[in-house]
PDB file of N, CA and C in Angstrom:
ATOM      1  N   MET A 168      18.219 192.037-207.344  1.00  0.00           N
ATOM      2  CA  MET A 168      18.830 191.626-206.098  1.00  0.00           C
ATOM      3  C   MET A 168      17.841 191.923-204.966  1.00  0.00           C
ATOM      4  N   ALA A 169      17.588 190.981-204.165  1.00  0.00           N
ATOM      5  CA  ALA A 169      16.668 191.147-203.033  1.00  0.00           C
ATOM      6  C   ALA A 169      17.468 191.229-201.742  1.00  0.00           C
ATOM      7  N   ALA A 170      17.056 192.118-200.918  1.00  0.00           N
ATOM      8  CA  ALA A 170      17.707 192.256-199.608  1.00  0.00           C
ATOM      9  C   ALA A 170      16.791 191.655-198.554  1.00  0.00           C
ATOM     10  N   ILE A 171      17.342 190.814-197.763  1.00  0.00           N
ATOM     11  CA  ILE A 171      16.575 190.199-196.680  1.00  0.00           C
ATOM     12  C   ILE A 171      17.050 190.817-195.378  1.00  0.00           C
ATOM     13  N   THR A 172      16.114 191.359-194.658  1.00  0.00           N
ATOM     14  CA  THR A 172      16.480 191.934-193.367  1.00  0.00           C
ATOM     15  C   THR A 172      15.867 191.090-192.269  1.00  0.00           C
ATOM     16  N   LYS A 173      16.638 190.858-191.286  1.00  0.00           N
ATOM     17  CA  LYS A 173      16.193 190.057-190.152  1.00  0.00           C
ATOM     18  C   LYS A 173      15.950 190.992-188.977  1.00  0.00           C
ATOM     19  N   GLU A 174      14.794 190.878-188.396  1.00  0.00           N
ATOM     20  CA  GLU A 174      14.487 191.700-187.231  1.00  0.00           C
ATOM     21  C   GLU A 174      15.033 191.015-185.983  1.00  0.00           C
ATOM     22  N   GLU A 175      15.823 191.749-185.233  1.00  0.00           N
ATOM     23  CA  GLU A 175      16.341 191.231-183.974  1.00  0.00           C
ATOM     24  C   GLU A 175      15.445 191.703-182.850  1.00  0.00           C
ATOM     25  N   LYS A 176      15.274 190.859-181.850  1.00  0.00           N
ATOM     26  CA  LYS A 176      14.458 191.224-180.692  1.00  0.00           C
ATOM     27  C   LYS A 176      15.277 191.021-179.429  1.00  0.00           C
ATOM     28  N   TRP A 177      15.059 191.916-178.478  1.00  0.00           N
ATOM     29  CA  TRP A 177      15.749 191.829-177.197  1.00  0.00           C
ATOM     30  C   TRP A 177      14.733 191.952-176.083  1.00  0.00           C
ATOM     31  N   LEU A 178      14.972 191.276-175.007  1.00  0.00           N
ATOM     32  CA  LEU A 178      14.167 191.418-173.800  1.00  0.00           C
ATOM     33  C   LEU A 178      15.029 192.170-172.798  1.00  0.00           C
ATOM     34  N   LEU A 179      14.600 193.362-172.452  1.00  0.00           N
ATOM     35  CA  LEU A 179      15.353 194.192-171.510  1.00  0.00           C
ATOM     36  C   LEU A 179      14.786 194.010-170.117  1.00  0.00           C
ATOM     37  N   ILE A 180      15.653 193.677-169.181  1.00  0.00           N
ATOM     38  CA  ILE A 180      15.241 193.472-167.799  1.00  0.00           C
ATOM     39  C   ILE A 180      16.073 194.401-166.927  1.00  0.00           C
ATOM     40  N   PRO A 181      15.449 195.455-166.393  1.00  0.00           N
ATOM     41  CA  PRO A 181      16.205 196.370-165.528  1.00  0.00           C
ATOM     42  C   PRO A 181      16.780 195.637-164.321  1.00  0.00           C
ATOM     43  N   ALA A 182      18.028 195.916-164.004  1.00  0.00           N
ATOM     44  CA  ALA A 182      18.710 195.216-162.916  1.00  0.00           C
ATOM     45  C   ALA A 182      18.018 195.388-161.574  1.00  0.00           C
ATOM     46  N   MET A 183      17.514 196.578-161.298  1.00  0.00           N
ATOM     47  CA  MET A 183      16.914 196.838-159.995  1.00  0.00           C
ATOM     48  C   MET A 183      15.425 196.506-159.939  1.00  0.00           C
ATOM     49  N   GLU A 184      14.779 196.375-161.094  1.00  0.00           N
ATOM     50  CA  GLU A 184      13.344 196.112-161.118  1.00  0.00           C
ATOM     51  C   GLU A 184      13.027 195.075-162.194  1.00  0.00           C
ATOM     52  N   PRO A 185      13.320 193.796-161.940  1.00  0.00           N
ATOM     53  CA  PRO A 185      13.139 192.770-162.965  1.00  0.00           C
ATOM     54  C   PRO A 185      11.702 192.614-163.456  1.00  0.00           C
ATOM     55  N   ASP A 186      10.723 193.023-162.668  1.00  0.00           N
ATOM     56  CA  ASP A 186       9.331 192.909-163.100  1.00  0.00           C
ATOM     57  C   ASP A 186       8.968 193.931-164.172  1.00  0.00           C
ATOM     58  N   ARG A 187       9.812 194.912-164.402  1.00  0.00           N
ATOM     59  CA  ARG A 187       9.517 195.962-165.377  1.00  0.00           C
ATOM     60  C   ARG A 187      10.185 195.675-166.719  1.00  0.00           C
ATOM     61  N   LYS A 188      10.279 194.428-167.098  1.00  0.00           N
ATOM     62  CA  LYS A 188      10.921 194.073-168.362  1.00  0.00           C
ATOM     63  C   LYS A 188      10.078 194.550-169.547  1.00  0.00           C
ATOM     64  N   MET A 189      10.737 194.769-170.702  1.00  0.00           N
ATOM     65  CA  MET A 189      10.019 195.178-171.904  1.00  0.00           C
ATOM     66  C   MET A 189      10.725 194.626-173.128  1.00  0.00           C
ATOM     67  N   MET A 190       9.946 194.369-174.177  1.00  0.00           N
ATOM     68  CA  MET A 190      10.485 193.867-175.440  1.00  0.00           C
ATOM     69  C   MET A 190      10.858 195.043-176.331  1.00  0.00           C
ATOM     70  N   VAL A 191      12.016 194.938-176.949  1.00  0.00           N
ATOM     71  CA  VAL A 191      12.482 195.944-177.893  1.00  0.00           C
ATOM     72  C   VAL A 191      13.046 195.186-179.084  1.00  0.00           C
ATOM     73  N   SER A 192      12.796 195.670-180.281  1.00  0.00           N
ATOM     74  CA  SER A 192      13.362 195.026-181.464  1.00  0.00           C
ATOM     75  C   SER A 192      14.090 196.066-182.302  1.00  0.00           C
ATOM     76  N   SER A 193      14.803 195.584-183.303  1.00  0.00           N
ATOM     77  CA  SER A 193      15.539 196.502-184.171  1.00  0.00           C
ATOM     78  C   SER A 193      14.603 197.345-185.030  1.00  0.00           C
ATOM     79  N   LYS A 194      13.347 196.949-185.132  1.00  0.00           N
ATOM     80  CA  LYS A 194      12.384 197.702-185.937  1.00  0.00           C
ATOM     81  C   LYS A 194      11.301 198.375-185.108  1.00  0.00           C
ATOM     82  N   ASN A 195      11.209 198.029-183.859  1.00  0.00           N
ATOM     83  CA  ASN A 195      10.108 198.550-183.062  1.00  0.00           C
ATOM     84  C   ASN A 195      10.528 198.676-181.598  1.00  0.00           C
ATOM     85  N   TYR A 196      10.189 199.772-181.012  1.00  0.00           N
ATOM     86  CA  TYR A 196      10.391 199.959-179.581  1.00  0.00           C
ATOM     87  C   TYR A 196       9.290 200.875-179.087  1.00  0.00           C
ATOM     88  N   HIS A 197       9.002 200.761-177.842  1.00  0.00           N
ATOM     89  CA  HIS A 197       7.936 201.576-177.266  1.00  0.00           C
ATOM     90  C   HIS A 197       8.543 202.836-176.672  1.00  0.00           C
ATOM     91  N   GLU A 198       7.799 203.902-176.709  1.00  0.00           N
ATOM     92  CA  GLU A 198       8.255 205.181-176.168  1.00  0.00           C
ATOM     93  C   GLU A 198       8.639 205.048-174.692  1.00  0.00           C
ATOM     94  N   THR A 199       8.037 204.094-173.986  1.00  0.00           N
ATOM     95  CA  THR A 199       8.366 203.848-172.581  1.00  0.00           C
ATOM     96  C   THR A 199       9.851 203.520-172.421  1.00  0.00           C
ATOM     97  N   TYR A 200      10.405 202.774-173.383  1.00  0.00           N
ATOM     98  CA  TYR A 200      11.816 202.405-173.324  1.00  0.00           C
ATOM     99  C   TYR A 200      12.697 203.657-173.299  1.00  0.00           C
ATOM    100  N   LEU A 201      12.433 204.586-174.222  1.00  0.00           N
ATOM    101  CA  LEU A 201      13.235 205.811-174.272  1.00  0.00           C
ATOM    102  C   LEU A 201      13.034 206.660-173.028  1.00  0.00           C
ATOM    103  N   LYS A 202      11.814 206.718-172.540  1.00  0.00           N
ATOM    104  CA  LYS A 202      11.522 207.502-171.337  1.00  0.00           C
ATOM    105  C   LYS A 202      12.271 206.937-170.129  1.00  0.00           C
ATOM    106  N   GLU A 203      12.217 205.622-169.951  1.00  0.00           N
ATOM    107  CA  GLU A 203      12.913 204.977-168.831  1.00  0.00           C
ATOM    108  C   GLU A 203      14.425 205.188-168.934  1.00  0.00           C
ATOM    109  N   TRP A 204      14.955 205.075-170.141  1.00  0.00           N
ATOM    110  CA  TRP A 204      16.392 205.256-170.347  1.00  0.00           C
ATOM    111  C   TRP A 204      16.795 206.689-170.010  1.00  0.00           C
ATOM    112  N   ALA A 205      16.006 207.658-170.450  1.00  0.00           N
ATOM    113  CA  ALA A 205      16.300 209.071-170.181  1.00  0.00           C
ATOM    114  C   ALA A 205      16.277 209.360-168.681  1.00  0.00           C
ATOM    115  N   ILE A 206      15.317 208.796-167.975  1.00  0.00           N
ATOM    116  CA  ILE A 206      15.234 208.991-166.521  1.00  0.00           C
ATOM    117  C   ILE A 206      16.458 208.383-165.843  1.00  0.00           C
ATOM    118  N   TYR A 207      16.855 207.182-166.264  1.00  0.00           N
ATOM    119  CA  TYR A 207      18.022 206.512-165.687  1.00  0.00           C
ATOM    120  C   TYR A 207      19.287 207.360-165.867  1.00  0.00           C
ATOM    121  N   VAL A 208      19.510 207.834-167.092  1.00  0.00           N
ATOM    122  CA  VAL A 208      20.713 208.623-167.377  1.00  0.00           C
ATOM    123  C   VAL A 208      20.696 209.931-166.594  1.00  0.00           C
ATOM    124  N   THR A 209      19.544 210.576-166.538  1.00  0.00           N
ATOM    125  CA  THR A 209      19.428 211.836-165.807  1.00  0.00           C
ATOM    126  C   THR A 209      19.728 211.639-164.329  1.00  0.00           C
ATOM    127  N   LYS A 210      19.165 210.601-163.732  1.00  0.00           N
ATOM    128  CA  LYS A 210      19.442 210.314-162.317  1.00  0.00           C
ATOM    129  C   LYS A 210      20.922 210.041-162.097  1.00  0.00           C
ATOM    130  N   LEU A 211      21.512 209.260-162.997  1.00  0.00           N
ATOM    131  CA  LEU A 211      22.918 208.899-162.846  1.00  0.00           C
ATOM    132  C   LEU A 211      23.826 210.122-162.961  1.00  0.00           C
ATOM    133  N   LEU A 212      23.519 211.027-163.883  1.00  0.00           N
ATOM    134  CA  LEU A 212      24.345 212.224-164.056  1.00  0.00           C
ATOM    135  C   LEU A 212      24.155 213.246-162.945  1.00  0.00           C
ATOM    136  N   PHE A 213      22.920 213.431-162.508  1.00  0.00           N
ATOM    137  CA  PHE A 213      22.621 214.527-161.587  1.00  0.00           C
ATOM    138  C   PHE A 213      22.576 214.125-160.120  1.00  0.00           C
ATOM    139  N   THR A 214      22.691 212.853-159.823  1.00  0.00           N
ATOM    140  CA  THR A 214      22.865 212.409-158.442  1.00  0.00           C
ATOM    141  C   THR A 214      24.324 211.986-158.343  1.00  0.00           C
ATOM    142  N   THR A 215      25.145 212.913-157.909  1.00  0.00           N
ATOM    143  CA  THR A 215      26.585 212.678-158.001  1.00  0.00           C
ATOM    144  C   THR A 215      27.334 213.370-156.871  1.00  0.00           C
ATOM    145  N   SER A 216      28.588 213.021-156.757  1.00  0.00           N
ATOM    146  CA  SER A 216      29.501 213.652-155.804  1.00  0.00           C
ATOM    147  C   SER A 216      30.927 213.381-156.292  1.00  0.00           C
ATOM    148  N   PRO A 217      31.903 214.108-155.765  1.00  0.00           N
ATOM    149  CA  PRO A 217      33.288 213.866-156.178  1.00  0.00           C
ATOM    150  C   PRO A 217      33.740 212.420-155.942  1.00  0.00           C
ATOM    151  N   ASN A 218      33.186 211.767-154.929  1.00  0.00           N
ATOM    152  CA  ASN A 218      33.568 210.383-154.637  1.00  0.00           C
ATOM    153  C   ASN A 218      32.902 209.372-155.561  1.00  0.00           C
ATOM    154  N   GLU A 219      31.808 209.740-156.203  1.00  0.00           N
ATOM    155  CA  GLU A 219      31.032 208.807-157.022  1.00  0.00           C
ATOM    156  C   GLU A 219      31.159 209.030-158.521  1.00  0.00           C
ATOM    157  N   VAL A 220      31.576 210.199-158.955  1.00  0.00           N
ATOM    158  CA  VAL A 220      31.489 210.576-160.364  1.00  0.00           C
ATOM    159  C   VAL A 220      32.278 209.645-161.291  1.00  0.00           C
ATOM    160  N   GLU A 221      33.455 209.203-160.892  1.00  0.00           N
ATOM    161  CA  GLU A 221      34.242 208.316-161.757  1.00  0.00           C
ATOM    162  C   GLU A 221      33.543 206.979-161.964  1.00  0.00           C
ATOM    163  N   ARG A 222      32.978 206.416-160.910  1.00  0.00           N
ATOM    164  CA  ARG A 222      32.244 205.153-161.030  1.00  0.00           C
ATOM    165  C   ARG A 222      31.011 205.328-161.909  1.00  0.00           C
ATOM    166  N   GLN A 223      30.317 206.441-161.738  1.00  0.00           N
ATOM    167  CA  GLN A 223      29.117 206.696-162.534  1.00  0.00           C
ATOM    168  C   GLN A 223      29.452 206.793-164.022  1.00  0.00           C
ATOM    169  N   ILE A 224      30.516 207.488-164.333  1.00  0.00           N
ATOM    170  CA  ILE A 224      30.932 207.605-165.730  1.00  0.00           C
ATOM    171  C   ILE A 224      31.318 206.235-166.276  1.00  0.00           C
ATOM    172  N   ALA A 225      32.029 205.443-165.494  1.00  0.00           N
ATOM    173  CA  ALA A 225      32.397 204.092-165.930  1.00  0.00           C
ATOM    174  C   ALA A 225      31.151 203.245-166.184  1.00  0.00           C
ATOM    175  N   ASP A 226      30.142 203.367-165.331  1.00  0.00           N
ATOM    176  CA  ASP A 226      28.886 202.633-165.530  1.00  0.00           C
ATOM    177  C   ASP A 226      28.221 203.035-166.841  1.00  0.00           C
ATOM    178  N   MET A 227      28.212 204.319-167.143  1.00  0.00           N
ATOM    179  CA  MET A 227      27.574 204.788-168.376  1.00  0.00           C
ATOM    180  C   MET A 227      28.364 204.377-169.614  1.00  0.00           C
ATOM    181  N   LYS A 228      29.680 204.349-169.510  1.00  0.00           N
ATOM    182  CA  LYS A 228      30.502 203.980-170.664  1.00  0.00           C
ATOM    183  C   LYS A 228      30.273 202.531-171.092  1.00  0.00           C
ATOM    184  N   VAL A 229      29.812 201.700-170.184  1.00  0.00           N
ATOM    185  CA  VAL A 229      29.513 200.307-170.525  1.00  0.00           C
ATOM    186  C   VAL A 229      28.379 200.236-171.545  1.00  0.00           C
ATOM    187  N   ALA A 230      27.398 201.119-171.416  1.00  0.00           N
ATOM    188  CA  ALA A 230      26.205 201.059-172.260  1.00  0.00           C
ATOM    189  C   ALA A 230      26.228 202.024-173.438  1.00  0.00           C
ATOM    190  N   PHE A 231      27.090 203.024-173.433  1.00  0.00           N
ATOM    191  CA  PHE A 231      27.074 204.055-174.467  1.00  0.00           C
ATOM    192  C   PHE A 231      28.150 203.809-175.516  1.00  0.00           C
ATOM    193  N   SER A 232      27.947 204.362-176.692  1.00  0.00           N
ATOM    194  CA  SER A 232      28.953 204.305-177.753  1.00  0.00           C
ATOM    195  C   SER A 232      30.163 205.139-177.346  1.00  0.00           C
ATOM    196  N   ASN A 233      31.314 204.700-177.780  1.00  0.00           N
ATOM    197  CA  ASN A 233      32.550 205.412-177.475  1.00  0.00           C
ATOM    198  C   ASN A 233      32.800 206.439-178.580  1.00  0.00           C
ATOM    199  N   THR A 234      32.375 207.680-178.341  1.00  0.00           N
ATOM    200  CA  THR A 234      32.568 208.735-179.335  1.00  0.00           C
ATOM    201  C   THR A 234      33.403 209.856-178.731  1.00  0.00           C
ATOM    202  N   GLU A 235      34.022 210.621-179.598  1.00  0.00           N
ATOM    203  CA  GLU A 235      34.863 211.728-179.139  1.00  0.00           C
ATOM    204  C   GLU A 235      34.046 212.766-178.368  1.00  0.00           C
ATOM    205  N   SER A 236      32.865 213.089-178.881  1.00  0.00           N
ATOM    206  CA  SER A 236      32.050 214.110-178.210  1.00  0.00           C
ATOM    207  C   SER A 236      31.548 213.623-176.849  1.00  0.00           C
ATOM    208  N   LEU A 237      31.204 212.350-176.748  1.00  0.00           N
ATOM    209  CA  LEU A 237      30.747 211.823-175.460  1.00  0.00           C
ATOM    210  C   LEU A 237      31.903 211.753-174.469  1.00  0.00           C
ATOM    211  N   ASN A 238      33.067 211.355-174.940  1.00  0.00           N
ATOM    212  CA  ASN A 238      34.237 211.329-174.057  1.00  0.00           C
ATOM    213  C   ASN A 238      34.578 212.727-173.552  1.00  0.00           C
ATOM    214  N   LYS A 239      34.431 213.748-174.407  1.00  0.00           N
ATOM    215  CA  LYS A 239      34.663 215.129-173.980  1.00  0.00           C
ATOM    216  C   LYS A 239      33.632 215.533-172.934  1.00  0.00           C
ATOM    217  N   PHE A 240      32.371 215.162-173.167  1.00  0.00           N
ATOM    218  CA  PHE A 240      31.322 215.479-172.194  1.00  0.00           C
ATOM    219  C   PHE A 240      31.649 214.854-170.837  1.00  0.00           C
ATOM    220  N   PHE A 241      32.016 213.561-170.830  1.00  0.00           N
ATOM    221  CA  PHE A 241      32.349 212.885-169.575  1.00  0.00           C
ATOM    222  C   PHE A 241      33.551 213.549-168.907  1.00  0.00           C
ATOM    223  N   HIS A 242      34.555 213.911-169.685  1.00  0.00           N
ATOM    224  CA  HIS A 242      35.737 214.576-169.135  1.00  0.00           C
ATOM    225  C   HIS A 242      35.354 215.903-168.483  1.00  0.00           C
ATOM    226  N   ASP A 243      34.557 216.705-169.202  1.00  0.00           N
ATOM    227  CA  ASP A 243      34.130 218.004-168.667  1.00  0.00           C
ATOM    228  C   ASP A 243      33.268 217.835-167.416  1.00  0.00           C
ATOM    229  N   HIS A 244      32.391 216.837-167.433  1.00  0.00           N
ATOM    230  CA  HIS A 244      31.525 216.565-166.278  1.00  0.00           C
ATOM    231  C   HIS A 244      32.376 216.178-165.062  1.00  0.00           C
ATOM    232  N   LEU A 245      33.340 215.303-165.262  1.00  0.00           N
ATOM    233  CA  LEU A 245      34.242 214.874-164.193  1.00  0.00           C
ATOM    234  C   LEU A 245      35.007 216.070-163.623  1.00  0.00           C
ATOM    235  N   GLN A 246      35.561 216.900-164.496  1.00  0.00           N
ATOM    236  CA  GLN A 246      36.313 218.072-164.048  1.00  0.00           C
ATOM    237  C   GLN A 246      35.428 219.034-163.264  1.00  0.00           C
ATOM    238  N   PHE A 247      34.200 219.237-163.725  1.00  0.00           N
ATOM    239  CA  PHE A 247      33.285 220.149-163.035  1.00  0.00           C
ATOM    240  C   PHE A 247      32.933 219.625-161.644  1.00  0.00           C
ATOM    241  N   VAL A 248      32.546 218.352-161.560  1.00  0.00           N
ATOM    242  CA  VAL A 248      32.123 217.786-160.269  1.00  0.00           C
ATOM    243  C   VAL A 248      33.283 217.771-159.284  1.00  0.00           C
ATOM    244  N   LYS A 249      34.435 217.283-159.719  1.00  0.00           N
ATOM    245  CA  LYS A 249      35.585 217.215-158.809  1.00  0.00           C
ATOM    246  C   LYS A 249      36.167 218.599-158.533  1.00  0.00           C
ATOM    247  N   GLY A 250      36.295 219.423-159.573  1.00  0.00           N
ATOM    248  CA  GLY A 250      36.890 220.748-159.420  1.00  0.00           C
ATOM    249  C   GLY A 250      36.051 221.693-158.577  1.00  0.00           C
ATOM    250  N   SER A 251      34.736 221.556-158.662  1.00  0.00           N
ATOM    251  CA  SER A 251      33.830 222.427-157.899  1.00  0.00           C
ATOM    252  C   SER A 251      33.393 221.787-156.590  1.00  0.00           C
ATOM    253  N   ASN A 252      33.815 220.544-156.369  1.00  0.00           N
ATOM    254  CA  ASN A 252      33.415 219.788-155.181  1.00  0.00           C
ATOM    255  C   ASN A 252      31.884 219.758-155.055  1.00  0.00           C
ATOM    256  N   VAL A 253      31.238 219.414-156.168  1.00  0.00           N
ATOM    257  CA  VAL A 253      29.777 219.426-156.267  1.00  0.00           C
ATOM    258  C   VAL A 253      29.189 218.100-155.814  1.00  0.00           C
ATOM    259  N   SER A 254      28.147 218.186-155.019  1.00  0.00           N
ATOM    260  CA  SER A 254      27.309 217.026-154.704  1.00  0.00           C
ATOM    261  C   SER A 254      25.880 217.425-155.025  1.00  0.00           C
ATOM    262  N   SER A 255      25.151 216.547-155.693  1.00  0.00           N
ATOM    263  CA  SER A 255      23.771 216.872-156.052  1.00  0.00           C
ATOM    264  C   SER A 255      22.919 215.612-156.057  1.00  0.00           C
ATOM    265  N   VAL A 256      21.617 215.822-155.932  1.00  0.00           N
ATOM    266  CA  VAL A 256      20.655 214.720-155.948  1.00  0.00           C
ATOM    267  C   VAL A 256      19.534 215.097-156.901  1.00  0.00           C
ATOM    268  N   PHE A 257      19.108 214.146-157.723  1.00  0.00           N
ATOM    269  CA  PHE A 257      18.019 214.360-158.672  1.00  0.00           C
ATOM    270  C   PHE A 257      16.849 213.473-158.280  1.00  0.00           C
ATOM    271  N   PHE A 258      15.680 214.065-158.184  1.00  0.00           N
ATOM    272  CA  PHE A 258      14.453 213.320-157.920  1.00  0.00           C
ATOM    273  C   PHE A 258      13.478 213.580-159.049  1.00  0.00           C
ATOM    274  N   LYS A 259      12.920 212.531-159.606  1.00  0.00           N
ATOM    275  CA  LYS A 259      11.888 212.671-160.628  1.00  0.00           C
ATOM    276  C   LYS A 259      10.576 212.971-159.929  1.00  0.00           C
ATOM    277  N   GLU A 260       9.919 214.031-160.351  1.00  0.00           N
ATOM    278  CA  GLU A 260       8.642 214.408-159.751  1.00  0.00           C
ATOM    279  C   GLU A 260       7.538 213.540-160.335  1.00  0.00           C
ATOM    280  N   GLY A 261       6.673 213.075-159.454  1.00  0.00           N
ATOM    281  CA  GLY A 261       5.518 212.315-159.938  1.00  0.00           C
ATOM    282  C   GLY A 261       5.769 210.910-160.005  1.00  0.00           C
TER     283      GLY A 261
END
């Protein structure tokens, strides 16, 4: 029995910076993709306020898998930001 695998390819175009598009496939991706994604998530999580946290979590849920542990993390994050009345800003150095 032979298994045929088809490689899927995607062209990712960041919403805010369309010139920074990159190709990603099911078999190959560049480390830049993971780095950019990590920076995006970090900025979204750490640049927050009680007025913004629910929208930010909703934005992330669109792109992330729906898992019990992630839902718990989002719940705890929401409770911390709103309960502590936290506002913060994240800047990437360099």
